[in-house]
mmCIF file of C-alpha atoms and ligand atoms in Angstrom:
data_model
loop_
_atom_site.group_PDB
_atom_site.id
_atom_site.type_symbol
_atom_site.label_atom_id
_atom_site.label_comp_id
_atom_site.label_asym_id
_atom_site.label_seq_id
_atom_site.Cartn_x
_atom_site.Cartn_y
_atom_site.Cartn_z
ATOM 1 C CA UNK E 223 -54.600 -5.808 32.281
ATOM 2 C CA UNK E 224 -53.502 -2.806 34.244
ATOM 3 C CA UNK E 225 -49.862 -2.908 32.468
ATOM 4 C CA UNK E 226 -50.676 -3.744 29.071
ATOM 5 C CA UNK E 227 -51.502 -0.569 26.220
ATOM 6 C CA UNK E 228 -52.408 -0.758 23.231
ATOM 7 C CA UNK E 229 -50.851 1.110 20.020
ATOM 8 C CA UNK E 230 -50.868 1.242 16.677
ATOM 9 C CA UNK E 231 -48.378 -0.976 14.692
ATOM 10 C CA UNK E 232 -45.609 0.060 12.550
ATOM 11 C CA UNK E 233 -42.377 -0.298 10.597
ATOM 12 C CA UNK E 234 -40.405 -0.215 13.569
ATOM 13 C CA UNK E 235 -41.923 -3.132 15.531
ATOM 14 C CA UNK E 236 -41.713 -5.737 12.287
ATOM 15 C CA UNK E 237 -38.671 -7.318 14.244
ATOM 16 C CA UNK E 238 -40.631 -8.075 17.363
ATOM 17 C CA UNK E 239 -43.774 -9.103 16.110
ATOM 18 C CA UNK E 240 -41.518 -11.390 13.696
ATOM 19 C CA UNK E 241 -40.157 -12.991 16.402
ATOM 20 C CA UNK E 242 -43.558 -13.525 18.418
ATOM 21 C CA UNK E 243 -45.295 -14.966 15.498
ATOM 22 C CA UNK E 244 -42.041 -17.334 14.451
ATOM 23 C CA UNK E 245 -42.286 -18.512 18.433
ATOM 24 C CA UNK E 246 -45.762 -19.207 18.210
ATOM 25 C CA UNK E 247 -46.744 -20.777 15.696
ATOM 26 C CA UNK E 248 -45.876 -23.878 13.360
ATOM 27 C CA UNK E 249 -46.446 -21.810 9.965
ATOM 28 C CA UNK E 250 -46.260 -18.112 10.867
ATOM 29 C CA UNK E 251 -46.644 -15.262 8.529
ATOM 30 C CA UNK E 252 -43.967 -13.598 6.530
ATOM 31 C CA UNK E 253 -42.498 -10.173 7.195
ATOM 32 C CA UNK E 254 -44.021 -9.354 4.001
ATOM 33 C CA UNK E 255 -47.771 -10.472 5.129
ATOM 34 C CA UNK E 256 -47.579 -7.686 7.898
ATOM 35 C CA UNK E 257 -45.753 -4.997 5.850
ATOM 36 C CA UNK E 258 -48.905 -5.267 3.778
ATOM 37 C CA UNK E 259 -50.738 -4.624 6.463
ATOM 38 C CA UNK E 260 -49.600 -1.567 7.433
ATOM 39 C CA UNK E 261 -51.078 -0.772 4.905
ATOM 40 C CA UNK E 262 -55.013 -0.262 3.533
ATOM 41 C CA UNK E 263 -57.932 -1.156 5.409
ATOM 42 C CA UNK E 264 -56.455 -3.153 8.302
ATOM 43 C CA UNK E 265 -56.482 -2.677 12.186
ATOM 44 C CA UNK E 266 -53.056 -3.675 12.867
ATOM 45 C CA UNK E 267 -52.686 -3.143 17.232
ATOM 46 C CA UNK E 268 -49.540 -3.944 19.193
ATOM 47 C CA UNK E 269 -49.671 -4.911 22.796
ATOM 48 C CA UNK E 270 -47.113 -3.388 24.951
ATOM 49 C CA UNK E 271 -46.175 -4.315 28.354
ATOM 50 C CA UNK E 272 -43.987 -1.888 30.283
ATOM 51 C CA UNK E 273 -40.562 -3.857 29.232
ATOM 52 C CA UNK E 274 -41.719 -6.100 26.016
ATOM 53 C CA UNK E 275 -44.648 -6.399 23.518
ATOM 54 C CA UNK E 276 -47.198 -9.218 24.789
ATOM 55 C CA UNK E 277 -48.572 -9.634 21.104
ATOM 56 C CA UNK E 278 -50.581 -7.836 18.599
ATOM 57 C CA UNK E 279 -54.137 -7.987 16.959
ATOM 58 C CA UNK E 280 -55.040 -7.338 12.669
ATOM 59 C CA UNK E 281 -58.550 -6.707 11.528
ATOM 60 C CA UNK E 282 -59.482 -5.773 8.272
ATOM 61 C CA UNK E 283 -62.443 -3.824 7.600
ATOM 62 C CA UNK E 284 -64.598 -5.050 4.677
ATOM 63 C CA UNK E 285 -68.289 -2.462 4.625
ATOM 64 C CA UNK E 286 -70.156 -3.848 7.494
ATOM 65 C CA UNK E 287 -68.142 -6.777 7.970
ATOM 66 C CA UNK E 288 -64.472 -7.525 10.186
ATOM 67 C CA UNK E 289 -62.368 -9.999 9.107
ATOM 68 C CA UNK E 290 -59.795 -11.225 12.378
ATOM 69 C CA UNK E 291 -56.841 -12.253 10.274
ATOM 70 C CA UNK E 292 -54.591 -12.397 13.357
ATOM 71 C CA UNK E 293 -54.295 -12.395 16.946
ATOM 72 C CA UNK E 294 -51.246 -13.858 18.908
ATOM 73 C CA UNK E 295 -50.069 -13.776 22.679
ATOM 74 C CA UNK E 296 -46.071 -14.156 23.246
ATOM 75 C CA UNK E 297 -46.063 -17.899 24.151
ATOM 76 C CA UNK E 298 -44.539 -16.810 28.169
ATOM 77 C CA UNK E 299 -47.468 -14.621 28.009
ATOM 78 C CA UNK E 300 -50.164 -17.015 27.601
ATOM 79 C CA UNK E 301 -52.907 -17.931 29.477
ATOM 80 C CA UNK E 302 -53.039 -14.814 31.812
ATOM 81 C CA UNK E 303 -56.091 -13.629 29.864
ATOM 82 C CA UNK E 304 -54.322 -11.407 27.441
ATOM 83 C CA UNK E 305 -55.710 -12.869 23.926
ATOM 84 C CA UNK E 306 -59.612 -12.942 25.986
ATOM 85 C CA UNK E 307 -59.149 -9.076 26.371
ATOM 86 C CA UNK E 308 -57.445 -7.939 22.422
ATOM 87 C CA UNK E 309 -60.535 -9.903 21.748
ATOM 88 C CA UNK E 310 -62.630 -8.519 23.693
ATOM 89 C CA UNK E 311 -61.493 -4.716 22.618
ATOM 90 C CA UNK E 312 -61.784 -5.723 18.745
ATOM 91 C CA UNK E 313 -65.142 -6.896 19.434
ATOM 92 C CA UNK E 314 -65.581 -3.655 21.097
ATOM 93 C CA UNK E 315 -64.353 -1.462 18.286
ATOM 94 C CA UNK E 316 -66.619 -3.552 15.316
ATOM 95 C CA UNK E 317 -69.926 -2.409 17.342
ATOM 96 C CA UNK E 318 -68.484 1.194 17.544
ATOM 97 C CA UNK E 319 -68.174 0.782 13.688
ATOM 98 C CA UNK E 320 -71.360 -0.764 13.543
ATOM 99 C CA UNK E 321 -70.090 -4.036 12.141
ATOM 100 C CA UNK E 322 -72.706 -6.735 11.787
ATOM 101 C CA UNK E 323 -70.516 -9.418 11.472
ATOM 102 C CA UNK E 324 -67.078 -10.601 12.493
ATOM 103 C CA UNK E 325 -65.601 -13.617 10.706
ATOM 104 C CA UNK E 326 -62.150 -15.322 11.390
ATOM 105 C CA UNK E 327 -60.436 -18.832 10.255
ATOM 106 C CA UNK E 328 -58.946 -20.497 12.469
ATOM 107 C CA UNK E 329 -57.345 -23.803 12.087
ATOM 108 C CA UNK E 330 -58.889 -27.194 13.000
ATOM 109 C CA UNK E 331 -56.350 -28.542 15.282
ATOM 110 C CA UNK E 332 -56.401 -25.398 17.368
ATOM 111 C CA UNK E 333 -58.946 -25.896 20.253
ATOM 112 C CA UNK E 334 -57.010 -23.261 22.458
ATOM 113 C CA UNK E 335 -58.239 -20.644 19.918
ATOM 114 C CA UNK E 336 -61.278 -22.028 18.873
ATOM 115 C CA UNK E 337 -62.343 -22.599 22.598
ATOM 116 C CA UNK E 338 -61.674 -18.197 23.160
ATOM 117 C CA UNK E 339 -63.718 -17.796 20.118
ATOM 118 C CA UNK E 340 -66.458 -19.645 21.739
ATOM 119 C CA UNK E 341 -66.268 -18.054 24.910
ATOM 120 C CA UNK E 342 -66.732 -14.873 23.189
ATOM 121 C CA UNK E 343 -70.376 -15.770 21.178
ATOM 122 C CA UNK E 344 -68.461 -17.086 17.976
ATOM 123 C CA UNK E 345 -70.252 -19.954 16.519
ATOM 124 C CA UNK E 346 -69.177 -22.227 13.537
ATOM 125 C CA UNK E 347 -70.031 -21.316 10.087
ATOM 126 C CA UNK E 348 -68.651 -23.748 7.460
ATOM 127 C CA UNK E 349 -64.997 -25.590 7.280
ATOM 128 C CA UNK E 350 -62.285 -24.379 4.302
ATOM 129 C CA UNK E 351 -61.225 -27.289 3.147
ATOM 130 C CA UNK E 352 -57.159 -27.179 2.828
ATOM 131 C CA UNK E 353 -56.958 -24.010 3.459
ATOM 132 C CA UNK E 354 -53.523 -24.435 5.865
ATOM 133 C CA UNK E 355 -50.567 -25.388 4.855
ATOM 134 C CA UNK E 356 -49.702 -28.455 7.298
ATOM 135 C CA UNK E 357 -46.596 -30.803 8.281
ATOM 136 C CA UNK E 358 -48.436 -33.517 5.974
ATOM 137 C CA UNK E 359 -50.710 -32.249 3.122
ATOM 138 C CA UNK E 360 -53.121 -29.151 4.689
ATOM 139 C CA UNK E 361 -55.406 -28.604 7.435
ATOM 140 C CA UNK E 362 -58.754 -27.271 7.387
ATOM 141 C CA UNK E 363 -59.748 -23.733 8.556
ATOM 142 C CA UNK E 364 -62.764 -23.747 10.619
ATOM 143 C CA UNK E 365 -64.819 -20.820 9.837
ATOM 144 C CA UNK E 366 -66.377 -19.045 12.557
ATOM 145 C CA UNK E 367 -68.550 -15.664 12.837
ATOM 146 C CA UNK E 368 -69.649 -13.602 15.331
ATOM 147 C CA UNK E 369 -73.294 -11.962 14.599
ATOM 148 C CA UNK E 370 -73.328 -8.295 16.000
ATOM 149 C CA UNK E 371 -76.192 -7.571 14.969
ATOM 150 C CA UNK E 372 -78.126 -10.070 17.028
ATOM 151 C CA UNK E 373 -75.808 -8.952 20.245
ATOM 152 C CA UNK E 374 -77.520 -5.491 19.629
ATOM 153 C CA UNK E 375 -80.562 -7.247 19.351
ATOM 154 C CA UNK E 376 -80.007 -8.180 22.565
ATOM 155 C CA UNK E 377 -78.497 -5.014 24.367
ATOM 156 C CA UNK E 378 -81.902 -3.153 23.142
HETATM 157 C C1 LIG N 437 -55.032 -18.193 21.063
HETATM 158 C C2 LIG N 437 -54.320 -17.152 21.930
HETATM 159 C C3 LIG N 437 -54.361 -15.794 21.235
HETATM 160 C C4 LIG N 437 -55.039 -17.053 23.290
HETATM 161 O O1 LIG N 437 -54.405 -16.056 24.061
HETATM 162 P P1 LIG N 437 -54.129 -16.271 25.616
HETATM 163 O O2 LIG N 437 -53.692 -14.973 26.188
HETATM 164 O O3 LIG N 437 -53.237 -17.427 25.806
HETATM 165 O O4 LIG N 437 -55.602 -16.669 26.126
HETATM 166 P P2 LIG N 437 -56.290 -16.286 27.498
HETATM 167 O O5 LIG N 437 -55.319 -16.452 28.618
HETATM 168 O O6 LIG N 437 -56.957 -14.962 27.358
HETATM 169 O O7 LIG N 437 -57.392 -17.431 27.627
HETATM 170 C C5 LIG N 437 -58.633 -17.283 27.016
HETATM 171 C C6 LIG N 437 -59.254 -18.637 26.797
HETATM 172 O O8 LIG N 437 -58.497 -19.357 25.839
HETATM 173 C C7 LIG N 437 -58.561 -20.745 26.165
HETATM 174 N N1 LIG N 437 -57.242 -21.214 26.577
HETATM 175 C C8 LIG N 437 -56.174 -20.501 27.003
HETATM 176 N N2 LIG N 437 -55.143 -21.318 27.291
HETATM 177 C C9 LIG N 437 -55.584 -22.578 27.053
HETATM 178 C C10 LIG N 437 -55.003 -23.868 27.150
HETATM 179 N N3 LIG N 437 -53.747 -24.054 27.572
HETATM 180 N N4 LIG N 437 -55.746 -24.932 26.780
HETATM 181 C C11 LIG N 437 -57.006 -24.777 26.340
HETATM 182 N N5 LIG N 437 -57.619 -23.576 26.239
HETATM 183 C C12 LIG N 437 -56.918 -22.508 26.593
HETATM 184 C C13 LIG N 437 -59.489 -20.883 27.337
HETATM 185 O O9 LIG N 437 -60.799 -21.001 26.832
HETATM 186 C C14 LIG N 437 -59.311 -19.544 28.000
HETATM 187 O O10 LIG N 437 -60.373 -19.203 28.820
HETATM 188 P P3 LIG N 437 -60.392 -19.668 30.377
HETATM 189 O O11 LIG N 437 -59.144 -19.124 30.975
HETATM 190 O O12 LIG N 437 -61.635 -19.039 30.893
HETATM 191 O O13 LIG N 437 -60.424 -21.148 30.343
HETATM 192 C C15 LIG N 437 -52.847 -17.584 22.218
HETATM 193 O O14 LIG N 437 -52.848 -18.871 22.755
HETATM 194 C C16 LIG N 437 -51.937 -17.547 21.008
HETATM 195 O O15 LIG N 437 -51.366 -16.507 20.685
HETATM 196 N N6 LIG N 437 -51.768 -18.704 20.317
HETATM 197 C C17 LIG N 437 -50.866 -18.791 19.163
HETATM 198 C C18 LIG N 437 -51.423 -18.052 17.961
HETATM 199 C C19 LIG N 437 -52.826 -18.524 17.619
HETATM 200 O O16 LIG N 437 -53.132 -19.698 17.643
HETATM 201 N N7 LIG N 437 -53.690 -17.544 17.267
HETATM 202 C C20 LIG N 437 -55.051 -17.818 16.860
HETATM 203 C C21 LIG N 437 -55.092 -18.030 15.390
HETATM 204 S S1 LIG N 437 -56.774 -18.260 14.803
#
């Protein structure tokens, strides 16, 4: 990951992160969905490589508790071990916050995700019913948490 820094988000990279999240996936968020958070108690990190942005990471910070509401790799970056390392730096950044818990959703037909999750100590919590929109009806979310305070636990 010698190439690859990480910045704050802003106004000015809406376009590209647009574009990433439109390329990859089947319901991406709306302009409007990251303009808000820019905003308030979110995390909002944009990977850069030297000539394009490889994707982009938003946490939001509830009291002891971060909430990964989205993490995305440019599809023809995928696979090199770019998402395992965001990850791995959020993760990072809750214990330096002290964090005791990190929770995401993810959705039930994505085992790519779900299988980095794992990798990284995430276990299943509970399933959200409906909670994607879907080509027919909705998909579940699969709720899945991250227990920090057991990985300090561990590192004492
Ligand atoms: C999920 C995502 C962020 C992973 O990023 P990535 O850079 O492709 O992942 P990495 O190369 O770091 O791989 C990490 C792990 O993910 C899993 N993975 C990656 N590519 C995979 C594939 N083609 N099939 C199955 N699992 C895969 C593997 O467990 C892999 O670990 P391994 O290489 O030790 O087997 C990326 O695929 C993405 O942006 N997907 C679209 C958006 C999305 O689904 N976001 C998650 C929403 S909850």
């Amino acid at each position: 990951m010698k190439d690859l820094v990480r910045r704050p988000m802003n106004e000015a990279d809406l376009a590209e992160v647009l574009q990433i999240e439109r390329s990859a996936n089947r319901f991406p968020w709306s302009k409007q969905n990251f303009a808000d958070c820019l905003s308030g108690n979110y995390q909002s990190w944009v990977y850069q490589l030297p000539d394009s942005m490889a994707g982009y990471l938003i946490v939001q910070n509830i009291l002891d508790e971060a909430h990964l509401l989205n993490i995305c790799v440019q599809p023809q970056q995928q696979g090199k071990g770019i998402g395992r390392f965001m990850l791995e730096q959020m993760i990072n950044d809750a214990q330096q916050r002290q964090a005791k818990l990190i929770v995401l959703e993810v959705r039930r037909s994505n085992h790519r995700a779900q299988q980095l999750y794992l990798q990284q100590g995430f276990n299943e919590m509970s399933i959200r019913r409906g909670y994607y929109p879907a080509e027919q009806g909705r998909e579940d979310a699969v709720l899945m948490g991250l227990d920090l305070s057991l990985m300090m636990d561990f590192a004492e």
